[in-house]
Tab-separated table of N, CA and C in Angstrom:
chain	number	residue	atom	x	y	z
A	17	MET	N	91.291	108.492	-8.590
A	17	MET	CA	91.256	108.953	-9.973
A	17	MET	C	91.942	110.317	-10.047
A	18	GLU	N	92.881	110.436	-10.972
A	18	GLU	CA	93.626	111.692	-11.071
A	18	GLU	C	92.877	112.704	-11.932
A	19	SER	N	93.069	113.970	-11.608
A	19	SER	CA	92.400	115.031	-12.353
A	19	SER	C	93.120	115.269	-13.678
A	20	LYS	N	92.485	116.041	-14.555
A	20	LYS	CA	93.098	116.376	-15.845
A	20	LYS	C	94.397	117.143	-15.646
A	21	GLU	N	94.422	118.015	-14.642
A	21	GLU	CA	95.630	118.800	-14.373
A	21	GLU	C	96.785	117.902	-13.926
A	22	GLU	N	96.504	116.945	-13.045
A	22	GLU	CA	97.545	116.020	-12.591
A	22	GLU	C	98.054	115.161	-13.746
A	23	ARG	N	97.146	114.702	-14.603
A	23	ARG	CA	97.526	113.896	-15.759
A	23	ARG	C	98.393	114.708	-16.718
A	24	SER	N	98.012	115.957	-16.947
A	24	SER	CA	98.782	116.831	-17.832
A	24	SER	C	100.167	117.095	-17.258
A	25	ARG	N	100.242	117.344	-15.959
A	25	ARG	CA	101.538	117.596	-15.311
A	25	ARG	C	102.442	116.361	-15.409
A	26	ARG	N	101.866	115.172	-15.257
A	26	ARG	CA	102.636	113.933	-15.363
A	26	ARG	C	103.138	113.722	-16.793
A	27	GLN	N	102.293	114.010	-17.788
A	27	GLN	CA	102.707	113.863	-19.188
A	27	GLN	C	103.857	114.804	-19.524
A	28	VAL	N	103.779	116.039	-19.056
A	28	VAL	CA	104.848	117.010	-19.311
A	28	VAL	C	106.121	116.581	-18.597
A	29	ALA	N	105.999	116.071	-17.375
A	29	ALA	CA	107.177	115.661	-16.605
A	29	ALA	C	107.921	114.509	-17.272
A	30	ASN	N	107.239	113.724	-18.097
A	30	ASN	CA	107.880	112.601	-18.781
A	30	ASN	C	108.671	113.026	-20.013
A	31	THR	N	108.573	114.273	-20.435
A	31	THR	CA	109.343	114.744	-21.586
A	31	THR	C	110.699	115.265	-21.118
A	32	ASN	N	111.634	115.365	-22.038
A	32	ASN	CA	112.976	115.843	-21.707
A	32	ASN	C	112.966	117.324	-21.360
A	33	LYS	N	113.937	117.714	-20.515
A	33	LYS	CA	114.114	119.124	-20.160
A	33	LYS	C	115.333	119.658	-20.896
A	34	TYR	N	115.235	120.908	-21.331
A	34	TYR	CA	116.327	121.533	-22.060
A	34	TYR	C	116.653	122.887	-21.459
A	35	GLU	N	117.928	123.242	-21.490
A	35	GLU	CA	118.334	124.597	-21.135
A	35	GLU	C	118.248	125.412	-22.418
A	36	ILE	N	117.533	126.515	-22.357
A	36	ILE	CA	117.262	127.312	-23.552
A	36	ILE	C	117.681	128.750	-23.318
A	37	ARG	N	118.324	129.331	-24.311
A	37	ARG	CA	118.663	130.753	-24.273
A	37	ARG	C	117.735	131.456	-25.252
A	38	PHE	N	117.107	132.528	-24.776
A	38	PHE	CA	116.182	133.284	-25.613
A	38	PHE	C	116.896	134.475	-26.225
A	39	LEU	N	116.529	134.806	-27.436
A	39	LEU	CA	117.152	135.882	-28.187
A	39	LEU	C	116.115	136.954	-28.505
A	40	GLY	N	116.565	138.109	-28.901
A	40	GLY	CA	115.673	139.171	-29.368
A	40	GLY	C	114.663	139.604	-28.332
A	41	SER	N	113.398	139.727	-28.760
A	41	SER	CA	112.343	140.257	-27.892
A	41	SER	C	112.011	139.321	-26.735
A	42	PHE	N	112.348	138.049	-26.811
A	42	PHE	CA	112.062	137.113	-25.727
A	42	PHE	C	113.123	137.158	-24.632
A	43	LYS	N	114.220	137.836	-24.865
A	43	LYS	CA	115.342	137.843	-23.923
A	43	LYS	C	114.960	138.398	-22.551
A	44	ASP	N	114.057	139.382	-22.500
A	44	ASP	CA	113.693	140.034	-21.241
A	44	ASP	C	112.428	139.466	-20.615
A	45	GLY	N	111.892	138.394	-21.150
A	45	GLY	CA	110.674	137.796	-20.616
A	45	GLY	C	109.439	138.275	-21.348
A	46	MET	N	108.295	137.771	-20.924
A	46	MET	CA	107.033	138.126	-21.566
A	46	MET	C	106.102	138.738	-20.533
A	47	VAL	N	105.269	139.659	-20.972
A	47	VAL	CA	104.275	140.288	-20.104
A	47	VAL	C	102.916	140.188	-20.786
A	48	TRP	N	101.852	140.309	-19.979
A	48	TRP	CA	100.499	140.287	-20.523
A	48	TRP	C	100.254	141.554	-21.322
A	49	ASN	N	99.936	141.430	-22.589
A	49	ASN	CA	99.636	142.546	-23.491
A	49	ASN	C	100.607	143.696	-23.262
A	50	ASN	N	100.122	144.892	-22.942
A	50	ASN	CA	101.008	146.040	-22.754
A	50	ASN	C	101.133	146.433	-21.286
A	51	THR	N	100.889	145.485	-20.385
A	51	THR	CA	101.021	145.770	-18.957
A	51	THR	C	102.415	145.361	-18.500
A	52	ASN	N	102.752	145.661	-17.280
A	52	ASN	CA	104.039	145.246	-16.724
A	52	ASN	C	103.917	143.986	-15.882
A	53	GLU	N	102.723	143.370	-15.897
A	53	GLU	CA	102.506	142.161	-15.116
A	53	GLU	C	103.197	140.979	-15.803
A	54	PRO	N	104.145	140.318	-15.127
A	54	PRO	CA	104.890	139.239	-15.792
A	54	PRO	C	104.008	138.038	-16.110
A	55	TYR	N	104.236	137.471	-17.262
A	55	TYR	CA	103.521	136.266	-17.692
A	55	TYR	C	104.404	135.039	-17.457
A	56	ILE	N	105.590	135.059	-18.020
A	56	ILE	CA	106.539	133.964	-17.848
A	56	ILE	C	107.907	134.561	-17.581
A	57	ASP	N	108.552	134.095	-16.537
A	57	ASP	CA	109.911	134.541	-16.236
A	57	ASP	C	110.875	133.627	-16.981
A	58	LEU	N	111.586	134.181	-17.935
A	58	LEU	CA	112.468	133.378	-18.771
A	58	LEU	C	113.871	133.255	-18.202
A	59	LYS	N	114.100	133.768	-16.993
A	59	LYS	CA	115.432	133.677	-16.409
A	59	LYS	C	115.743	132.266	-15.926
A	60	GLU	N	114.724	131.452	-15.700
A	60	GLU	CA	114.933	130.074	-15.242
A	60	GLU	C	115.680	129.261	-16.296
A	61	ARG	N	115.323	129.406	-17.546
A	61	ARG	CA	116.007	128.820	-18.703
A	61	ARG	C	115.875	127.315	-18.854
A	62	ILE	N	115.144	126.624	-17.982
A	62	ILE	CA	114.940	125.181	-18.128
A	62	ILE	C	113.466	124.957	-18.474
A	63	PHE	N	113.220	124.323	-19.625
A	63	PHE	CA	111.861	124.115	-20.109
A	63	PHE	C	111.729	122.735	-20.736
A	64	HIS	N	110.484	122.250	-20.795
A	64	HIS	CA	110.148	121.056	-21.556
A	64	HIS	C	109.734	121.521	-22.950
A	65	ILE	N	110.178	120.828	-23.994
A	65	ILE	CA	109.695	121.090	-25.354
A	65	ILE	C	108.619	120.052	-25.630
A	66	VAL	N	107.384	120.519	-25.848
A	66	VAL	CA	106.244	119.607	-25.970
A	66	VAL	C	105.612	119.661	-27.357
A	67	GLY	N	106.390	119.945	-28.349
A	67	GLY	CA	105.871	119.967	-29.713
A	67	GLY	C	106.208	121.271	-30.385
A	68	GLY	N	105.564	121.512	-31.479
A	68	GLY	CA	105.822	122.738	-32.199
A	68	GLY	C	105.381	122.646	-33.643
A	69	THR	N	105.756	123.645	-34.393
A	69	THR	CA	105.448	123.707	-35.812
A	69	THR	C	106.754	123.876	-36.575
A	70	LYS	N	106.642	124.108	-37.859
A	70	LYS	CA	107.830	124.290	-38.687
A	70	LYS	C	108.651	125.493	-38.242
A	71	SER	N	107.991	126.523	-37.729
A	71	SER	CA	108.700	127.761	-37.394
A	71	SER	C	108.737	128.096	-35.910
A	72	SER	N	108.085	127.304	-35.048
A	72	SER	CA	108.083	127.623	-33.614
A	72	SER	C	108.103	126.354	-32.770
A	73	GLU	N	108.477	126.521	-31.512
A	73	GLU	CA	108.482	125.422	-30.538
A	73	GLU	C	107.496	125.754	-29.429
A	74	HIS	N	106.843	124.728	-28.882
A	74	HIS	CA	105.949	124.896	-27.745
A	74	HIS	C	106.718	124.484	-26.497
A	75	LEU	N	106.808	125.393	-25.534
A	75	LEU	CA	107.570	125.159	-24.308
A	75	LEU	C	106.656	125.177	-23.093
A	76	VAL	N	107.030	124.409	-22.074
A	76	VAL	CA	106.320	124.389	-20.795
A	76	VAL	C	107.368	124.531	-19.699
A	77	PRO	N	107.166	125.466	-18.738
A	77	PRO	CA	108.108	125.574	-17.616
A	77	PRO	C	108.119	124.287	-16.788
A	78	VAL	N	109.210	124.021	-16.106
A	78	VAL	CA	109.321	122.837	-15.247
A	78	VAL	C	108.234	122.900	-14.182
A	79	GLY	N	107.509	121.804	-14.006
A	79	GLY	CA	106.426	121.745	-13.029
A	79	GLY	C	105.105	122.245	-13.570
A	80	GLY	N	105.072	122.661	-14.821
A	80	GLY	CA	103.851	123.195	-15.414
A	80	GLY	C	103.006	122.122	-16.084
A	81	THR	N	101.841	122.542	-16.558
A	81	THR	CA	100.939	121.659	-17.292
A	81	THR	C	100.848	122.143	-18.733
A	82	MET	N	100.098	121.411	-19.540
A	82	MET	CA	99.933	121.820	-20.938
A	82	MET	C	99.225	123.172	-21.040
A	83	TRP	N	98.495	123.567	-20.005
A	83	TRP	CA	97.839	124.877	-20.008
A	83	TRP	C	98.859	126.001	-19.866
A	84	ASP	N	100.055	125.699	-19.380
A	84	ASP	CA	101.121	126.695	-19.226
A	84	ASP	C	101.979	126.815	-20.482
A	85	ARG	N	101.611	126.089	-21.511
A	85	ARG	CA	102.396	126.044	-22.750
A	85	ARG	C	102.388	127.402	-23.445
A	86	PHE	N	103.532	127.752	-24.025
A	86	PHE	CA	103.625	128.963	-24.832
A	86	PHE	C	104.524	128.685	-26.024
A	87	SER	N	104.376	129.476	-27.077
A	87	SER	CA	105.133	129.267	-28.311
A	87	SER	C	106.219	130.312	-28.455
A	88	VAL	N	107.353	129.879	-28.973
A	88	VAL	CA	108.487	130.770	-29.224
A	88	VAL	C	108.969	130.503	-30.647
A	89	PRO	N	109.135	131.542	-31.453
A	89	PRO	CA	109.701	131.324	-32.792
A	89	PRO	C	111.094	130.700	-32.684
A	90	LYS	N	111.373	129.724	-33.538
A	90	LYS	CA	112.667	129.023	-33.482
A	90	LYS	C	113.839	129.969	-33.666
A	91	LYS	N	113.639	131.036	-34.429
A	91	LYS	CA	114.753	131.955	-34.661
A	91	LYS	C	115.032	132.849	-33.452
A	92	LEU	N	114.147	132.843	-32.427
A	92	LEU	CA	114.361	133.644	-31.222
A	92	LEU	C	114.758	132.798	-30.011
A	93	MET	N	115.165	131.555	-30.242
A	93	MET	CA	115.605	130.702	-29.145
A	93	MET	C	116.754	129.821	-29.608
A	94	LYS	N	117.553	129.397	-28.651
A	94	LYS	CA	118.654	128.485	-28.946
A	94	LYS	C	118.711	127.442	-27.841
A	95	VAL	N	118.644	126.175	-28.223
A	95	VAL	CA	118.742	125.089	-27.248
A	95	VAL	C	120.210	124.906	-26.901
A	96	ILE	N	120.552	125.087	-25.629
A	96	ILE	CA	121.932	124.986	-25.166
A	96	ILE	C	122.315	123.524	-24.927
A	97	ARG	N	121.492	122.819	-24.136
A	97	ARG	CA	121.830	121.426	-23.828
A	97	ARG	C	120.622	120.713	-23.253
A	98	LEU	N	120.670	119.389	-23.303
A	98	LEU	CA	119.694	118.534	-22.654
A	98	LEU	C	120.055	118.463	-21.178
A	99	VAL	N	119.082	118.660	-20.297
A	99	VAL	CA	119.328	118.645	-18.850
A	99	VAL	C	119.047	117.244	-18.323
A	100	ARG	N	120.038	116.643	-17.723
A	100	ARG	CA	119.899	115.314	-17.115
A	100	ARG	C	119.808	115.482	-15.604
A	101	GLU	N	118.997	114.655	-14.980
A	101	GLU	CA	118.868	114.741	-13.522
A	101	GLU	C	119.593	113.634	-12.843
């Protein structure tokens, strides 16, 4: 029997991967609150898009689970291309 984490990772892996360029404040990555501890390294640029709202997209890094999901305003990101393996 697979755990919730394994199931979530498998569900995310079944979605398409996209190369994304971040703009504005997201360009340099994200940190926890006002610390210098990195939260997500955005230099990788390959993410799964797992939903979103009218004004934002929910992204998951490659190999991540739904718990690793974060939101980016659509106006601060640009989808470059669909990544095929």
